[in-house]
XYZ file of C-alpha atoms in Angstrom:
491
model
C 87.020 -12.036 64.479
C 84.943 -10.061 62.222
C 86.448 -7.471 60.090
C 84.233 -5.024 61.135
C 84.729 -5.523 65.010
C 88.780 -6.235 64.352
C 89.813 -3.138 62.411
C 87.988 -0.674 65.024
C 90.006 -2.695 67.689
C 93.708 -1.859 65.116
C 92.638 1.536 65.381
C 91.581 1.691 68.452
C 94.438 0.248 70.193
C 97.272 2.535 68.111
C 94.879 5.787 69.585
C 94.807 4.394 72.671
C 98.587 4.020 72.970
C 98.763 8.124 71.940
C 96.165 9.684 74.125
C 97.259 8.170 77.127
C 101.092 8.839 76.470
C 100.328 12.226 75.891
C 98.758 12.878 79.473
C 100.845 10.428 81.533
C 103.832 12.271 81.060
C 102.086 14.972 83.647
C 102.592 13.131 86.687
C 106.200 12.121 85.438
C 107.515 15.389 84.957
C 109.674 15.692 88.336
C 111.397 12.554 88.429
C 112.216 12.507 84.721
C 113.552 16.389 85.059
C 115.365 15.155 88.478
C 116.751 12.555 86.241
C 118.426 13.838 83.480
C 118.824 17.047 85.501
C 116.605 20.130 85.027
C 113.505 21.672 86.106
C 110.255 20.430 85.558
C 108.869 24.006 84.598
C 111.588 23.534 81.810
C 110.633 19.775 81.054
C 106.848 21.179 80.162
C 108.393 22.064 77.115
C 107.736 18.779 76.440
C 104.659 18.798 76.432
C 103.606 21.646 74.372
C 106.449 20.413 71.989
C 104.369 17.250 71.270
C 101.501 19.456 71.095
C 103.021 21.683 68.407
C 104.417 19.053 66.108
C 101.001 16.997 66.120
C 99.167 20.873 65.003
C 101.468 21.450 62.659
C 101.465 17.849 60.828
C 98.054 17.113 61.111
C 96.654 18.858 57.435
C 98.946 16.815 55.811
C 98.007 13.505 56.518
C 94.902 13.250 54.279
C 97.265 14.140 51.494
C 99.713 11.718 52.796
C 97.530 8.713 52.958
C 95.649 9.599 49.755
C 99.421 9.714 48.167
C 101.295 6.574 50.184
C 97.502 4.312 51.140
C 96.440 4.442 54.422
C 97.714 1.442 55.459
C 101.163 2.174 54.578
C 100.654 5.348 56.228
C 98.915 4.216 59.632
C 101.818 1.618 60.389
C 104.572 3.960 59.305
C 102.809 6.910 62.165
C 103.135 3.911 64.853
C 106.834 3.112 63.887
C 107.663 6.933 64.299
C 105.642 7.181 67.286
C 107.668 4.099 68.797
C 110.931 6.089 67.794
C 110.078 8.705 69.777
C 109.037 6.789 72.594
C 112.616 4.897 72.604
C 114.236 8.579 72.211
C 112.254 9.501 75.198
C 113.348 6.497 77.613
C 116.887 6.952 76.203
C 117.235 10.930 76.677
C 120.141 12.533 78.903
C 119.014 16.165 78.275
C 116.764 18.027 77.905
C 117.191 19.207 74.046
C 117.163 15.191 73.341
C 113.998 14.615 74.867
C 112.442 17.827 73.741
C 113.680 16.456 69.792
C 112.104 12.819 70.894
C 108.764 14.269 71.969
C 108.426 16.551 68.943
C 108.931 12.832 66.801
C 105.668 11.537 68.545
C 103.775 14.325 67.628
C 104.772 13.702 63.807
C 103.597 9.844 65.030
C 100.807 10.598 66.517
C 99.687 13.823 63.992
C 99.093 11.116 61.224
C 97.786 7.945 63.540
C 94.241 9.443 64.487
C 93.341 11.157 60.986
C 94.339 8.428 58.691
C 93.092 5.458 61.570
C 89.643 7.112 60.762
C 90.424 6.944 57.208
C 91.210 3.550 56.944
C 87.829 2.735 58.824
C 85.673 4.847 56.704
C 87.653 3.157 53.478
C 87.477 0.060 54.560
C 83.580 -0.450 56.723
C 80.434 -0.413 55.296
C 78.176 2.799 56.586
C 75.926 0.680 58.036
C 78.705 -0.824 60.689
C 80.487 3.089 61.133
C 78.356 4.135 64.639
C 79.467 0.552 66.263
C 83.573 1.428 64.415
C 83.195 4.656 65.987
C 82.048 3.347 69.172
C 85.531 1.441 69.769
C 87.460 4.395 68.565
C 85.752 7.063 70.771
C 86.556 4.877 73.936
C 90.380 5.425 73.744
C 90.207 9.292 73.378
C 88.029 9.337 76.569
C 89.975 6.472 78.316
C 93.665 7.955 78.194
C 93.358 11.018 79.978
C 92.138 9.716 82.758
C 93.767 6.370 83.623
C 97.498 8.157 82.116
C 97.984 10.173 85.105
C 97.518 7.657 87.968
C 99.459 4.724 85.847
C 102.266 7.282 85.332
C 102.389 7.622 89.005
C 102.076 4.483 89.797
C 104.605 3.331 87.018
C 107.497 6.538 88.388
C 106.783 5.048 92.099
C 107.426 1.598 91.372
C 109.163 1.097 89.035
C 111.091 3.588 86.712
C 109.650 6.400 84.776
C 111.466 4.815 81.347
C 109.108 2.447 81.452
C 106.210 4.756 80.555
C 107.864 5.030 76.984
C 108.706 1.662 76.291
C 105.776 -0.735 77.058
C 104.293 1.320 73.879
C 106.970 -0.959 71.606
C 105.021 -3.870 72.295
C 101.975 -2.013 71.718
C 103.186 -0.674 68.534
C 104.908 -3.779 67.104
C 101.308 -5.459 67.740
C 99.695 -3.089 65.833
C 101.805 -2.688 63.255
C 101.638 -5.994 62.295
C 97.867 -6.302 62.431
C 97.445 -3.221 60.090
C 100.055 -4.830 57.691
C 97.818 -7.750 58.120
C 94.307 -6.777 57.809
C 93.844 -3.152 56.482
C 93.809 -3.574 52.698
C 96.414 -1.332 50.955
C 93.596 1.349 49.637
C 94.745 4.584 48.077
C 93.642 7.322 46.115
C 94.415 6.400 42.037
C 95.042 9.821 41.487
C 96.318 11.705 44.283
C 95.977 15.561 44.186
C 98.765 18.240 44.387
C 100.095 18.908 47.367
C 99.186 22.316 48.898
C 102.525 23.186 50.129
C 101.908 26.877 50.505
C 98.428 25.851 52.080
C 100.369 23.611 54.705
C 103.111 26.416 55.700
C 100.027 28.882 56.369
C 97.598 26.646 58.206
C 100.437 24.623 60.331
C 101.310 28.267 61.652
C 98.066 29.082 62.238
C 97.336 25.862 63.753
C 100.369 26.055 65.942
C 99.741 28.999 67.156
C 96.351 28.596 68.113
C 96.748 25.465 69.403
C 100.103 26.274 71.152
C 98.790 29.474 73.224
C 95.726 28.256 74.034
C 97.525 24.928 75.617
C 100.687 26.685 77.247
C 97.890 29.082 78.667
C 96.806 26.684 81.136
C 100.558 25.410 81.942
C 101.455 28.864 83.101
C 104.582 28.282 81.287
C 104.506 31.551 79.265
C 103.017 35.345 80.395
C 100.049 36.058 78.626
C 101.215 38.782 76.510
C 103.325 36.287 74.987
C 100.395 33.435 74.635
C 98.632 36.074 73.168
C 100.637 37.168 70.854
C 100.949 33.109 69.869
C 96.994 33.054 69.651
C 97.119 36.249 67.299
C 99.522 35.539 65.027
C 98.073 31.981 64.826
C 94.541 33.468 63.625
C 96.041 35.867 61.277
C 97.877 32.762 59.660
C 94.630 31.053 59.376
C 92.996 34.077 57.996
C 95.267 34.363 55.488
C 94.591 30.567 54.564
C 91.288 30.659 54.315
C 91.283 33.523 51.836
C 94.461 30.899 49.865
C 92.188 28.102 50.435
C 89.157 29.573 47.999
C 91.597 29.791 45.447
C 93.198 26.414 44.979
C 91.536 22.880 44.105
C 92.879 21.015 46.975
C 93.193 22.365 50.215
C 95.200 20.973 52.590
C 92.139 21.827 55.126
C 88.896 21.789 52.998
C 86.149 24.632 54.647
C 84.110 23.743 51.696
C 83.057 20.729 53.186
C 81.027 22.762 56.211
C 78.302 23.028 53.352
C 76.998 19.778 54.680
C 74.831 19.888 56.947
C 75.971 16.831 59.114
C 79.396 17.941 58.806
C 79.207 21.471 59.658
C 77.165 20.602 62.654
C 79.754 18.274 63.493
C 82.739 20.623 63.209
C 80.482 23.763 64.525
C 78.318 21.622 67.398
C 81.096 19.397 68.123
C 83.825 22.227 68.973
C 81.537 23.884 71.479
C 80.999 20.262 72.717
C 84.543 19.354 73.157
C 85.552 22.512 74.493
C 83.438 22.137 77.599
C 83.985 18.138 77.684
C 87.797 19.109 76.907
C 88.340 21.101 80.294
C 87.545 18.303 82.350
C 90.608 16.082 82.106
C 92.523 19.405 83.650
C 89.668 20.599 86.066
C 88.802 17.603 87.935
C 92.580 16.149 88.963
C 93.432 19.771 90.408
C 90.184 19.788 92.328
C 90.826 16.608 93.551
C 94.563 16.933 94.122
C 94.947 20.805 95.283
C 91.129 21.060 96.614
C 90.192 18.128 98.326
C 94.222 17.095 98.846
C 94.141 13.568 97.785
C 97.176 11.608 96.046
C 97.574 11.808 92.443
C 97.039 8.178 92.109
C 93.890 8.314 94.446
C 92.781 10.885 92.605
C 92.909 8.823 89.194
C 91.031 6.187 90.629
C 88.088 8.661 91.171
C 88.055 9.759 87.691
C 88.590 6.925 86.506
C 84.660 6.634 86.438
C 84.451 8.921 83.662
C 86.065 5.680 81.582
C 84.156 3.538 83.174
C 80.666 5.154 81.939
C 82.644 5.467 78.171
C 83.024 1.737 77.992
C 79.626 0.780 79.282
C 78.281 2.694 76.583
C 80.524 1.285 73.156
C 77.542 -1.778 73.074
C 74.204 0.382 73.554
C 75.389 3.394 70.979
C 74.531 1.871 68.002
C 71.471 0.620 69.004
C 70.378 4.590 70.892
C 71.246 6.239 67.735
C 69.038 3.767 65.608
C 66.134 4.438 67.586
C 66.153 8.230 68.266
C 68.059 9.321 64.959
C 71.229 11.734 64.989
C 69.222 15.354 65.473
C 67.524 13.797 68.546
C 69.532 12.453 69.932
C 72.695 14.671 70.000
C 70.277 17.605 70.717
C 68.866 16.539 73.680
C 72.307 13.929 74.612
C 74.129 17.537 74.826
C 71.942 18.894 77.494
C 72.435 16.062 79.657
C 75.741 15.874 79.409
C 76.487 19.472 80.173
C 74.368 18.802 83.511
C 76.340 15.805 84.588
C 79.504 18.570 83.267
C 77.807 21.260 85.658
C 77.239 18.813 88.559
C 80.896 18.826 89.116
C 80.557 22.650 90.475
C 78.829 20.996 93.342
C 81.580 18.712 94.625
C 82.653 19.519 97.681
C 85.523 18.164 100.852
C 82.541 17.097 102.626
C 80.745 15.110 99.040
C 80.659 11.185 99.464
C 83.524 9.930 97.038
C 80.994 7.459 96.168
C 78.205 10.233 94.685
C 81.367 11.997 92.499
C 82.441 8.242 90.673
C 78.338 7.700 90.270
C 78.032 11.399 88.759
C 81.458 10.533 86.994
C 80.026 7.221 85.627
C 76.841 8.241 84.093
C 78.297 11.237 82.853
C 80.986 9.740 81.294
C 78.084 7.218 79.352
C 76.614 10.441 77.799
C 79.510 12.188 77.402
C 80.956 8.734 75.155
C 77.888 8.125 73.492
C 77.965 12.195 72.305
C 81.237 11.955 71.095
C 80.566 8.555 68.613
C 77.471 10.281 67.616
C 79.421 13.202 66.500
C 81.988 11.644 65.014
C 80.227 9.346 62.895
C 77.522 12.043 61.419
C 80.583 14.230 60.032
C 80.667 11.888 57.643
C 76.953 10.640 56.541
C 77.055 12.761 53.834
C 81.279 13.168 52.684
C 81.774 10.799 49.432
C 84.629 8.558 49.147
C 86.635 10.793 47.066
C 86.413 13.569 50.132
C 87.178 11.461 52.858
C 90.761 12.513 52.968
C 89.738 16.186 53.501
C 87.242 15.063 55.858
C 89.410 13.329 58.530
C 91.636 15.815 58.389
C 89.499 18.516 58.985
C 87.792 16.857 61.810
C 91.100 16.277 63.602
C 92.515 19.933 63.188
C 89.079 20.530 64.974
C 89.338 17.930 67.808
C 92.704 19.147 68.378
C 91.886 23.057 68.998
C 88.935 22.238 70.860
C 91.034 20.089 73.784
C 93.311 22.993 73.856
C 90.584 25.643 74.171
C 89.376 23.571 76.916
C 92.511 24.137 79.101
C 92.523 27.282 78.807
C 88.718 28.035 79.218
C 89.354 25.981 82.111
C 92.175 27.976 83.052
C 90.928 31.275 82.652
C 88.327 30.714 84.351
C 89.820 29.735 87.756
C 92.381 32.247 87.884
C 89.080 34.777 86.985
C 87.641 33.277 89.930
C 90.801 34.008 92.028
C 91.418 36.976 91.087
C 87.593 38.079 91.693
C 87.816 36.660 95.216
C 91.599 38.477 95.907
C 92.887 34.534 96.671
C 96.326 33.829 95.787
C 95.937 30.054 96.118
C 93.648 27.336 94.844
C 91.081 26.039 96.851
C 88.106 24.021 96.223
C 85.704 26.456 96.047
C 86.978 28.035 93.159
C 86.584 25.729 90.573
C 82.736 25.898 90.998
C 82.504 28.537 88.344
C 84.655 26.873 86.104
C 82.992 23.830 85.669
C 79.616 26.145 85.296
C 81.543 28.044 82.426
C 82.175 25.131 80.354
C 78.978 24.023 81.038
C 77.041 26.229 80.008
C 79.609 26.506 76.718
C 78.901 23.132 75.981
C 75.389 23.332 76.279
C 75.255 25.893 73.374
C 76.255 22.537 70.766
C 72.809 21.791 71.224
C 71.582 24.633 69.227
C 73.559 23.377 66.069
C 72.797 20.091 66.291
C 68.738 20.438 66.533
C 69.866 22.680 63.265
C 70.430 19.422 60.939
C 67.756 17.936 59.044
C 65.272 15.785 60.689
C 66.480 12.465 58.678
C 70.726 13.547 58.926
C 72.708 10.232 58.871
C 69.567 7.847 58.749
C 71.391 5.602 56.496
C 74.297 5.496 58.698
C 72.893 4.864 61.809
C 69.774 2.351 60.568
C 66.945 4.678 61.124
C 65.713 5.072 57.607
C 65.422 1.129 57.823
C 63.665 1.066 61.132
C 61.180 3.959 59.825
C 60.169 2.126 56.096
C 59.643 -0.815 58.313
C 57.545 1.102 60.617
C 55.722 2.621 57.575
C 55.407 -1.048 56.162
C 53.975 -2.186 59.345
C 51.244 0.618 59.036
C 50.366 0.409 55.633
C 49.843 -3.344 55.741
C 47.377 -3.264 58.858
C 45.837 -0.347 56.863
C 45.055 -2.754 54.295
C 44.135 -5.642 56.455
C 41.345 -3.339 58.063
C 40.451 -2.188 54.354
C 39.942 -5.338 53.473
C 38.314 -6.669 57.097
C 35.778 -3.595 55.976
C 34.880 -5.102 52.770
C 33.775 -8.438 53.844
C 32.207 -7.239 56.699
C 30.335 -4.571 54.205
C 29.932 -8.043 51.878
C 28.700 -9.960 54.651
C 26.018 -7.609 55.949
C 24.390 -7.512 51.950
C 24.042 -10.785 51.938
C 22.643 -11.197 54.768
């Protein structure tokens, strides 16, 4: 296979194996705490555990793979993500798998930053929208199928077995990276920004820890508060550290490009209202229109459906509208298929949700590979490192500001209505919320210049062949004008 079709695939796969871990765990939750013998209110400490480590580990993986190579790097983040998984299928208690959990999110922290790093090393710019394609897929495919194949998998067979069938995953792609990613690193690695890494891993935790336990109910909100304000003072404080060192664990300086800071800025508002979904639609679904929660996964499972149908056309949409465009206009649509959803109802044909789901979930895809690949169009090699990282840290509080957008607004909605429990008609606003939130990306994107990423996504090529085209029937009717001219003097 191609190089540029088989490392997308490496990538692709080791992502794959991480976003859908970290979301079919939710339907597990009972029969692993019945197993080893707690609560599963307790077990969700699992979950934001994993959540915390990956926050916290995250700004130092450009540094990391700049230091060690990427490839070195990207296969050592699947090992340790394996180890966890075997510590989770192996735990007795609740400490052990708490400790086993927080070792994927170490895994899985440096996987997706330093997987985009070893495609942007290692493709040519020309080939990135198609690279990015295959990588978006996974981020959009694992939240939805992981809840249903975790039920399915704790029904049928044994919950243990959602941790270890990622061993053959990860031994598969661990070898492949070994034996296809060439061993690129940085020749002279910066210094590490340890102080810079203290402050923005406990600002990033705490953001990224309230906001998520905010829509677990796990924690009062005085307490998630607190989390979400000590988190932002943290960052504060970095920011004003990070103007006054040469390398930054998380480089701001970067959101000076145009593409990139529409990226980061556009892209946040984006995946905040594109980020609630994965939590809205199962509790509608489940708690609203009472279905299983492996009936329900087969519904939205059409939001993965659309994402894959779109991996072969997004290349060749980008090329012909151009980045701006495109993601201007892409970001409207999608926030009306995002809106639609505040129309389901008990009494909606299951078929109309999956078609609204599908085509939906084709914008939504094709959004997110445009927006990843533009952060990029103008970062040089040298500031890739920063790059990645910074555009994970971002992808990361998004999701979690998602949930609790999400969140907030239902129990808004209940409390507005004086309901104590959840029905369908109160996710309706919700789903409008997050909508409209999402809608706002369009703004920033329509802000980047006309031509942004052209020589990434092929435009620039279609447009001087265009101009070509012009100029050379411009000439043949110059000259056609001549010897006609010619012709009638003679005459």
């Amino acid at each position: 296979m191609d190089k540029q079709r088989l490392l997308p695939l490496i990538v692709a796969t080791a992502l794959f194996m991480e976003n859908m871990d970290s979301t079919v765990i939710a339907t597990s939750l009972p029969a692993i705490a019945a197993d080893i013998g707690t609560s599963p209110l307790t077990l969700k400490l699992a979950i934001t555990s994993y959540l915390l480590s990956l926050a916290v580990f995250i700004p130092a993986s450009g540094w990391t793979a700049d230091r060690f190579g990427a490839r070195l790097v990207f296969s050592a983040a699947i090992a340790v993500f394996m180890a966890g998984s075997i510590g989770c299928a192996l735990s007795e208690s609740v400490a052990g798998f708490v400790f086993a959990r927080t070792l994927q999110g170490i895994g899985g922290a440096m996987m997706t930053p330093v997987g985009r790093l070893v495609l942007l090393r290692s493709i040519d710019k020309s080939a990135l929208v198609n690279a990015m394609a295959w990588v978006t897929v996974p981020a959009l495919v694992g939240p939805v199928i992981g809840p249903p194949l975790g039920g399915f998998i704790t029904t049928y067979f044994s919950w243990h077995w959602i941790f270890l069938i990622n061993i053959p995953i990860g031994l598969l792609g661990i070898f492949m990276a070994l034996r296809y990613i060439d061993p690129i690193k940085s020749e002279n690695p910066e210094r590490f920004d340890l102080y810079g890494m203290v402050l923005a891993g406990v600002g990033l935790a705490g953001i990224a820890f309230g906001l998520s336990v905010a829509g677990l109910n796990l924690l009062p909100w005085s307490v998630v508060a607190a989390l979400v304000a000590i988190g932002s003072i943290s960052m504060t404080l970095y920011v004003t550290h990070a103007r006054r060192t040469s390398s930054p664990v998380l480089d701001f300086g970067l959101l000076r490009l145009p593409t990139m800071r529409a990226s980061i800025l556009g892209g946040f508002l984006f995946r905040l209202g594109i980020g609630s979904l994965p939590f809205l639609l199962p509790l509608l679904m489940q708690v609203g229109f009472g279905l299983s929660p492996f009936h329900s996964g087969l519904v939205t499972f059409g939001t993965a459906a659309g994402a894959m149908g779109m991996k072969t056309l997004a290349a060749r949409i980008i090329r012909t509208f151009g980045f701006r465009n495109l993601m201007t206009i892409n970001a409207v649509i999608s926030s009306i298929f995002l809106a639609a959803c505040a129309l389901f109802t008990v009494t909606t044909p299951l078929l109309l949700i999956v078609i609204i789901l599908v085509v939906g979930g084709f914008f939504r895809s094709l959004e997110f590979t445009a927006i990843n690949t533009v952060a990029y169009a103008e970062v040089e090699p040298p500031q890739m490192s920063r790059a990645t990282t910074l555009v994970s840290v971002n992808q990361q509080l998004a999701v979690s500001a998602g949930v609790a957008v999400g969140a907030f607004s239902v129990e808004s909605t209940m409390w507005f209505r004086h309901v104590n429990e959840l029905t369908a008609d109160v996710f309706a606003p919700a789903f409008l919320v997050v909508s409209v939130i999402s809608v706002a990306s369009a703004f920033l994107f329509w802000r980047m210049p006309d031509d942004a990423g052209h020589e990434i996504s092929g435009r620039k090529a279609v447009e001087i062949s265009s101009r070509k085209g012009a100029a050379k029937e411009a000439v043949k009717a110059a000259s056609q004008g001549t010897q006609d001219a010619r012709d009638q003097r003679l005459g």
